[in-house]
Amino acid sequence: MENRAEVIVAELEKRRTEIGRIRGRDLSDADFVKEFLPYSVTTLSRVRAGSYTGNVDRVLDAYGTALDEIDARLPGIRRAAEEAGGFVRTTLARAVLASAIRAKDAKTRRITVALAPTGSGKTAIGRYMESRGAVYVEGRRSWRTSYKAFCADVSEAAGQRIRWSRFSEYEAERAMLNALRARDGTLFIDEANTLGRATLDALKLITNQSGQSIVVAAIPGAWDDLTKRAEEEMLQLINRCQPVIRCSCVTASDAALFLGSSGIAESDMKEAAHAVSEAATRFGGYTLAETVSAELRSLARPSLEDLTKIIMAHDASSRAAGLTTKK
């Protein structure tokens, strides 16, 4: 028995060290248990020391399952860390992260709603938060009509895939709550414009019956349409939300964050940032700002004239694709 415990604890220690290495910071026992393991940090300490007096077989079985789930999550943890490595703290990002902290500490208003157009960096924020321990899940079209699909996807994202070939809505709901109750943290729902009336109720259930706070990221128009379709559900949900965050433009200060390593002369930075701000607000958001900056970096001595040509090319491309730009 002691040998089995030693082997499993050693494997857990390897995973803790590996995750810390990937994220670039040490992961304490408390943080590791909170994010990945059932039972308490005290239980882990006693099993490690060989002094646990409870049903050690049950604990070791649970740890074995946790190891499998950690291994399944490692590719996503690596991807999230890689994407977060280039994370830019835009106005939207700072607002969402601050709201998420307030939501985590709140008693009732534990949901953050971030509304911004495509290209505004919502996914980048989600991946950054995932690299810091959040559960990240991307919305699917099936969620609009299937409560069961939502529960199953969230459960899997939280590390507990439903392994039965057939399961009921109740079983999916229970699996989701069990997965989210395993540790306190933040659930980041990307592309949340795919939510429907029933899944709005699921958000309330999660905040009521788990230690999770939630960040919901969506496109403004789609979210507003959902509000009209599910007015009663949305009224109940909004009482659990921090002030809704809406982002409609790329500021010059945000554009400057992307242009900082572009090679543009410091004397031209203010004018360049305004030009990129206007272009990115018309179409493409932060994605365009990042792309323009990357194209400038490929030039030996990028100038304002080069920047103008790049922006004009992107405008022409968007028009050719039939996309309407804002004036």
Short mmCIF file of C-alpha atoms in Angstrom, two decimals:
data_model
loop_
_atom_site.label_atom_id
_atom_site.label_comp_id
_atom_site.label_asym_id
_atom_site.label_seq_id
_atom_site.Cartn_x
_atom_site.Cartn_y
_atom_site.Cartn_z
CA MET A 1 0.00 0.00 0.00
CA GLU A 2 2.78 2.42 0.93
CA ASN A 3 4.50 1.70 -2.37
CA ARG A 4 1.34 2.52 -4.33
CA ALA A 5 0.90 5.75 -2.39
CA GLU A 6 4.53 6.71 -2.99
CA VAL A 7 4.20 6.08 -6.73
CA ILE A 8 1.00 8.10 -7.10
CA VAL A 9 2.26 10.97 -4.95
CA ALA A 10 5.48 11.05 -6.99
CA GLU A 11 3.46 11.22 -10.22
CA LEU A 12 1.36 14.06 -8.80
CA GLU A 13 4.53 15.92 -7.85
CA LYS A 14 5.82 15.52 -11.42
CA ARG A 15 2.59 17.02 -12.80
CA ARG A 16 2.72 19.90 -10.30
CA THR A 17 6.29 20.70 -11.30
CA GLU A 18 5.49 20.39 -15.02
CA ILE A 19 2.49 22.73 -14.81
CA GLY A 20 4.55 25.23 -12.84
CA ARG A 21 7.27 25.07 -15.50
CA ILE A 22 4.76 25.60 -18.30
CA ARG A 23 3.19 28.58 -16.55
CA GLY A 24 6.50 30.05 -15.50
CA ARG A 25 5.71 30.16 -11.79
CA ASP A 26 5.82 27.71 -8.90
CA LEU A 27 2.53 25.98 -8.13
CA SER A 28 2.02 25.51 -4.39
CA ASP A 29 0.36 22.42 -2.95
CA ALA A 30 -2.66 24.56 -2.06
CA ASP A 31 -3.01 25.91 -5.61
CA PHE A 32 -2.41 22.48 -7.15
CA VAL A 33 -5.07 20.85 -4.97
CA LYS A 34 -7.53 23.69 -5.54
CA GLU A 35 -7.23 23.46 -9.32
CA PHE A 36 -6.62 19.78 -9.99
CA LEU A 37 -7.26 17.41 -7.07
CA PRO A 38 -10.16 16.17 -4.98
CA TYR A 39 -9.87 16.26 -1.19
CA SER A 40 -7.94 18.86 0.78
CA VAL A 41 -4.31 19.91 0.87
CA THR A 42 -4.16 18.34 4.35
CA THR A 43 -5.19 14.98 2.88
CA LEU A 44 -2.43 15.24 0.28
CA SER A 45 0.13 16.07 2.96
CA ARG A 46 -0.90 13.11 5.11
CA VAL A 47 -0.94 10.67 2.20
CA ARG A 48 2.53 11.91 1.24
CA ALA A 49 3.76 11.43 4.83
CA GLY A 50 2.10 8.01 5.16
CA SER A 51 -0.02 9.21 8.10
CA TYR A 52 -3.46 9.29 6.50
CA THR A 53 -5.91 7.35 8.69
CA GLY A 54 -8.98 7.36 6.44
CA ASN A 55 -9.86 5.15 3.48
CA VAL A 56 -6.57 5.53 1.66
CA ASP A 57 -7.61 3.26 -1.23
CA ARG A 58 -10.49 5.57 -2.08
CA VAL A 59 -8.20 8.60 -1.99
CA LEU A 60 -5.56 6.93 -4.16
CA ASP A 61 -8.21 5.84 -6.67
CA ALA A 62 -9.40 9.45 -6.88
CA TYR A 63 -5.83 10.67 -7.31
CA GLY A 64 -5.31 8.14 -10.09
CA THR A 65 -8.36 9.53 -11.90
CA ALA A 66 -7.05 13.04 -11.31
CA LEU A 67 -3.74 12.09 -12.93
CA ASP A 68 -5.56 10.96 -16.07
CA GLU A 69 -7.54 14.19 -16.14
CA ILE A 70 -4.40 16.31 -15.66
CA ASP A 71 -2.70 14.50 -18.55
CA ALA A 72 -5.75 15.19 -20.72
CA ARG A 73 -5.57 18.90 -19.81
CA LEU A 74 -1.80 19.36 -20.31
CA PRO A 75 -1.99 20.14 -24.07
CA GLY A 76 -4.53 22.88 -23.35
CA ILE A 77 -2.43 24.23 -20.49
CA ARG A 78 0.62 24.39 -22.77
CA ARG A 79 -1.38 26.09 -25.54
CA ALA A 80 -2.85 28.63 -23.13
CA ALA A 81 0.59 29.46 -21.73
CA GLU A 82 2.03 29.94 -25.22
CA GLU A 83 -0.81 32.24 -26.24
CA ALA A 84 -0.62 34.15 -22.97
CA GLY A 85 3.09 34.76 -23.53
CA GLY A 86 2.20 37.49 -26.04
CA PHE A 87 -0.76 38.78 -24.06
CA VAL A 88 -1.36 42.52 -24.42
CA ARG A 89 -3.16 44.29 -21.57
CA THR A 90 -5.53 46.38 -23.63
CA THR A 91 -8.27 48.56 -22.17
CA LEU A 92 -10.72 45.68 -22.59
CA ALA A 93 -8.34 43.17 -21.04
CA ARG A 94 -7.69 45.34 -18.00
CA ALA A 95 -11.42 45.93 -17.52
CA VAL A 96 -12.28 42.22 -17.78
CA LEU A 97 -9.49 41.09 -15.45
CA ALA A 98 -10.43 43.70 -12.84
CA SER A 99 -14.11 42.76 -13.06
CA ALA A 100 -13.27 39.05 -12.78
CA ILE A 101 -11.35 39.72 -9.56
CA ARG A 102 -14.30 41.64 -8.12
CA ALA A 103 -16.67 38.84 -9.18
CA LYS A 104 -14.50 36.21 -7.50
CA ASP A 105 -14.74 38.05 -4.17
CA ALA A 106 -18.43 39.01 -4.48
CA LYS A 107 -21.25 37.25 -2.65
CA THR A 108 -23.87 37.48 -5.40
CA ARG A 109 -22.55 39.42 -8.41
CA ARG A 110 -20.16 36.71 -9.53
CA ILE A 111 -20.58 37.00 -13.30
CA THR A 112 -18.61 39.28 -15.64
CA VAL A 113 -20.11 40.02 -19.06
CA ALA A 114 -17.67 41.32 -21.69
CA LEU A 115 -19.20 42.45 -24.98
CA ALA A 116 -16.91 43.36 -27.87
CA PRO A 117 -16.85 42.83 -31.65
CA THR A 118 -14.83 40.17 -33.41
CA GLY A 119 -11.11 40.88 -33.21
CA SER A 120 -11.26 42.66 -29.87
CA GLY A 121 -9.16 40.10 -28.03
CA LYS A 122 -11.87 38.26 -26.07
CA THR A 123 -10.32 34.86 -26.81
CA ALA A 124 -6.83 36.14 -25.91
CA ILE A 125 -8.18 37.24 -22.53
CA GLY A 126 -9.79 33.83 -22.02
CA ARG A 127 -6.61 31.97 -22.91
CA TYR A 128 -4.59 34.22 -20.61
CA MET A 129 -6.99 33.49 -17.75
CA GLU A 130 -6.80 29.78 -18.60
CA SER A 131 -3.02 29.96 -18.27
CA ARG A 132 -3.64 31.31 -14.76
CA GLY A 133 -5.94 28.44 -13.82
CA ALA A 134 -9.37 29.36 -15.19
CA VAL A 135 -11.55 26.78 -16.93
CA TYR A 136 -11.93 27.87 -20.58
CA VAL A 137 -14.74 26.65 -22.81
CA GLU A 138 -15.76 27.85 -26.25
CA GLY A 139 -19.44 28.17 -27.11
CA ARG A 140 -21.08 25.83 -29.59
CA ARG A 141 -24.17 26.31 -31.73
CA SER A 142 -25.78 23.31 -30.01
CA TRP A 143 -25.94 25.27 -26.75
CA ARG A 144 -28.69 27.47 -28.17
CA THR A 145 -31.18 24.64 -27.85
CA SER A 146 -29.43 21.96 -25.77
CA TYR A 147 -28.91 22.42 -22.05
CA LYS A 148 -27.38 18.94 -21.96
CA ALA A 149 -24.72 19.87 -24.54
CA PHE A 150 -23.71 22.91 -22.51
CA CYS A 151 -23.38 20.91 -19.29
CA ALA A 152 -21.38 18.16 -20.99
CA ASP A 153 -18.96 20.63 -22.62
CA VAL A 154 -18.38 22.57 -19.41
CA SER A 155 -17.85 19.34 -17.48
CA GLU A 156 -15.22 18.20 -19.99
CA ALA A 157 -13.49 21.60 -19.96
CA ALA A 158 -13.33 21.35 -16.16
CA GLY A 159 -11.49 18.05 -16.50
CA GLN A 160 -14.28 15.49 -16.08
CA ARG A 161 -15.43 14.13 -19.39
CA ILE A 162 -18.73 12.25 -19.32
CA ARG A 163 -17.69 8.76 -20.32
CA TRP A 164 -21.10 7.22 -20.94
CA SER A 165 -22.30 6.90 -24.52
CA ARG A 166 -25.77 8.00 -23.45
CA PHE A 167 -26.72 10.25 -20.58
CA SER A 168 -29.68 12.31 -19.47
CA GLU A 169 -29.90 16.06 -18.99
CA TYR A 170 -29.90 15.51 -15.24
CA GLU A 171 -26.76 13.36 -15.40
CA ALA A 172 -24.98 15.97 -17.55
CA GLU A 173 -25.97 18.71 -15.11
CA ARG A 174 -24.76 16.71 -12.13
CA ALA A 175 -21.45 15.90 -13.85
CA MET A 176 -20.90 19.57 -14.63
CA LEU A 177 -21.59 20.68 -11.05
CA ASN A 178 -19.36 17.92 -9.62
CA ALA A 179 -16.54 19.00 -11.92
CA LEU A 180 -16.89 22.67 -11.02
CA ARG A 181 -17.29 21.99 -7.30
CA ALA A 182 -13.98 20.14 -7.23
CA ARG A 183 -12.22 23.50 -6.91
CA ASP A 184 -13.04 27.18 -6.66
CA GLY A 185 -12.01 29.33 -9.58
CA THR A 186 -13.22 31.09 -12.71
CA LEU A 187 -15.13 29.67 -15.67
CA PHE A 188 -14.48 31.61 -18.90
CA ILE A 189 -17.17 31.11 -21.56
CA ASP A 190 -16.01 32.34 -24.97
CA GLU A 191 -18.35 32.89 -27.93
CA ALA A 192 -21.20 33.10 -25.42
CA ASN A 193 -23.51 34.49 -28.11
CA THR A 194 -24.32 30.79 -28.68
CA LEU A 195 -26.13 30.62 -25.33
CA GLY A 196 -29.90 30.11 -25.22
CA ARG A 197 -32.65 30.58 -22.67
CA ALA A 198 -31.97 27.31 -20.86
CA THR A 199 -28.21 27.84 -20.70
CA LEU A 200 -28.70 31.25 -19.11
CA ASP A 201 -30.34 29.35 -16.27
CA ALA A 202 -27.24 27.14 -16.12
CA LEU A 203 -25.07 30.19 -15.37
CA LYS A 204 -27.26 31.00 -12.38
CA LEU A 205 -27.05 27.40 -11.22
CA ILE A 206 -23.24 27.40 -11.40
CA THR A 207 -22.90 30.55 -9.29
CA ASN A 208 -25.51 29.27 -6.82
CA GLN A 209 -24.09 25.78 -6.35
CA SER A 210 -20.33 26.00 -6.91
CA GLY A 211 -17.39 28.16 -5.94
CA GLN A 212 -16.95 29.33 -9.52
CA SER A 213 -17.23 32.90 -10.75
CA ILE A 214 -17.95 33.26 -14.48
CA VAL A 215 -16.70 35.44 -17.32
CA VAL A 216 -19.02 35.54 -20.33
CA ALA A 217 -17.52 36.92 -23.57
CA ALA A 218 -19.82 37.64 -26.51
CA ILE A 219 -20.46 39.82 -29.56
CA PRO A 220 -22.67 42.78 -28.56
CA GLY A 221 -25.36 42.37 -31.23
CA ALA A 222 -25.79 38.64 -30.60
CA TRP A 223 -25.96 39.20 -26.84
CA ASP A 224 -28.57 41.94 -27.28
CA ASP A 225 -30.64 39.60 -29.47
CA LEU A 226 -30.44 36.95 -26.75
CA THR A 227 -31.60 39.54 -24.22
CA LYS A 228 -34.71 40.17 -26.34
CA ARG A 229 -35.41 36.43 -26.76
CA ALA A 230 -34.95 35.58 -23.10
CA GLU A 231 -35.97 38.71 -21.24
CA GLU A 232 -37.07 37.01 -18.00
CA GLU A 233 -33.99 34.80 -17.76
CA MET A 234 -31.71 37.75 -18.53
CA LEU A 235 -33.34 39.93 -15.86
CA GLN A 236 -32.61 37.24 -13.28
CA LEU A 237 -29.07 36.81 -14.56
CA ILE A 238 -28.21 40.50 -14.58
CA ASN A 239 -28.73 40.64 -10.81
CA ARG A 240 -25.75 38.29 -10.54
CA CYS A 241 -23.52 40.34 -12.85
CA GLN A 242 -20.87 42.96 -12.37
CA PRO A 243 -21.48 46.09 -14.51
CA VAL A 244 -21.55 44.91 -18.13
CA ILE A 245 -18.38 45.78 -20.10
CA ARG A 246 -18.90 47.03 -23.65
CA CYS A 247 -16.01 47.75 -25.99
CA SER A 248 -16.73 49.41 -29.35
CA CYS A 249 -13.44 50.99 -30.41
CA VAL A 250 -9.67 50.59 -30.34
CA THR A 251 -8.12 53.56 -28.55
CA ALA A 252 -4.90 55.20 -29.64
CA SER A 253 -3.27 54.14 -26.37
CA ASP A 254 -4.20 50.52 -27.10
CA ALA A 255 -2.89 50.80 -30.66
CA ALA A 256 0.40 52.10 -29.24
CA LEU A 257 0.73 48.91 -27.17
CA PHE A 258 0.87 46.87 -30.38
CA LEU A 259 3.09 49.36 -32.21
CA GLY A 260 5.69 49.47 -29.45
CA SER A 261 7.89 46.84 -31.11
CA SER A 262 6.96 47.67 -34.72
CA GLY A 263 10.03 49.77 -35.50
CA ILE A 264 8.07 53.00 -35.99
CA ALA A 265 10.11 55.99 -34.81
CA GLU A 266 9.16 57.36 -31.41
CA SER A 267 8.58 60.78 -32.97
CA ASP A 268 5.95 59.26 -35.28
CA MET A 269 4.32 57.03 -32.67
CA LYS A 270 1.44 59.37 -31.75
CA GLU A 271 0.37 59.83 -35.38
CA ALA A 272 0.82 56.11 -36.10
CA ALA A 273 -1.23 55.10 -33.08
CA HIS A 274 -4.12 57.36 -34.14
CA ALA A 275 -4.03 55.96 -37.68
CA VAL A 276 -4.09 52.37 -36.44
CA SER A 277 -6.79 53.24 -33.90
CA GLU A 278 -9.09 54.60 -36.60
CA ALA A 279 -8.42 51.70 -38.97
CA ALA A 280 -8.86 49.01 -36.29
CA THR A 281 -12.12 50.60 -35.11
CA ARG A 282 -13.45 50.56 -38.69
CA PHE A 283 -12.66 46.89 -39.09
CA GLY A 284 -10.68 44.12 -37.41
CA GLY A 285 -10.18 45.46 -33.91
CA TYR A 286 -7.06 44.45 -32.01
CA THR A 287 -6.44 41.70 -34.55
CA LEU A 288 -5.84 44.32 -37.22
CA ALA A 289 -3.59 46.34 -34.89
CA GLU A 290 -1.52 43.24 -34.20
CA THR A 291 -1.34 42.31 -37.90
CA VAL A 292 -0.30 45.81 -38.97
CA SER A 293 2.41 45.87 -36.30
CA ALA A 294 3.74 42.50 -37.48
CA GLU A 295 3.90 43.73 -41.09
CA LEU A 296 5.80 46.84 -40.00
CA ARG A 297 8.31 44.68 -38.10
CA SER A 298 9.11 42.83 -41.32
CA LEU A 299 10.39 46.09 -42.87
CA ALA A 300 13.90 47.40 -42.37
CA ARG A 301 12.93 50.98 -41.48
CA PRO A 302 9.14 51.28 -41.32
CA SER A 303 7.73 54.76 -41.83
CA LEU A 304 4.34 56.47 -41.61
CA GLU A 305 4.11 56.10 -45.39
CA ASP A 306 4.56 52.34 -45.04
CA LEU A 307 1.89 52.29 -42.35
CA THR A 308 -0.55 54.16 -44.59
CA LYS A 309 0.02 51.68 -47.45
CA ILE A 310 -0.53 48.69 -45.12
CA ILE A 311 -3.76 50.16 -43.75
CA MET A 312 -5.05 50.96 -47.25
CA ALA A 313 -4.32 47.39 -48.34
CA HIS A 314 -6.31 45.99 -45.43
CA ASP A 315 -9.20 48.38 -46.13
CA ALA A 316 -9.23 47.31 -49.78
CA SER A 317 -9.14 43.64 -48.76
CA SER A 318 -12.11 44.06 -46.44
CA ARG A 319 -14.12 45.84 -49.13
CA ALA A 320 -13.28 43.13 -51.66
CA ALA A 321 -14.57 40.54 -49.23
CA GLY A 322 -17.87 42.40 -49.05
CA LEU A 323 -17.34 43.57 -45.50
CA THR A 324 -18.77 46.92 -44.53
CA THR A 325 -16.44 49.16 -42.59
CA LYS A 326 -17.52 51.82 -40.11
CA LYS A 327 -17.04 55.47 -40.99
#
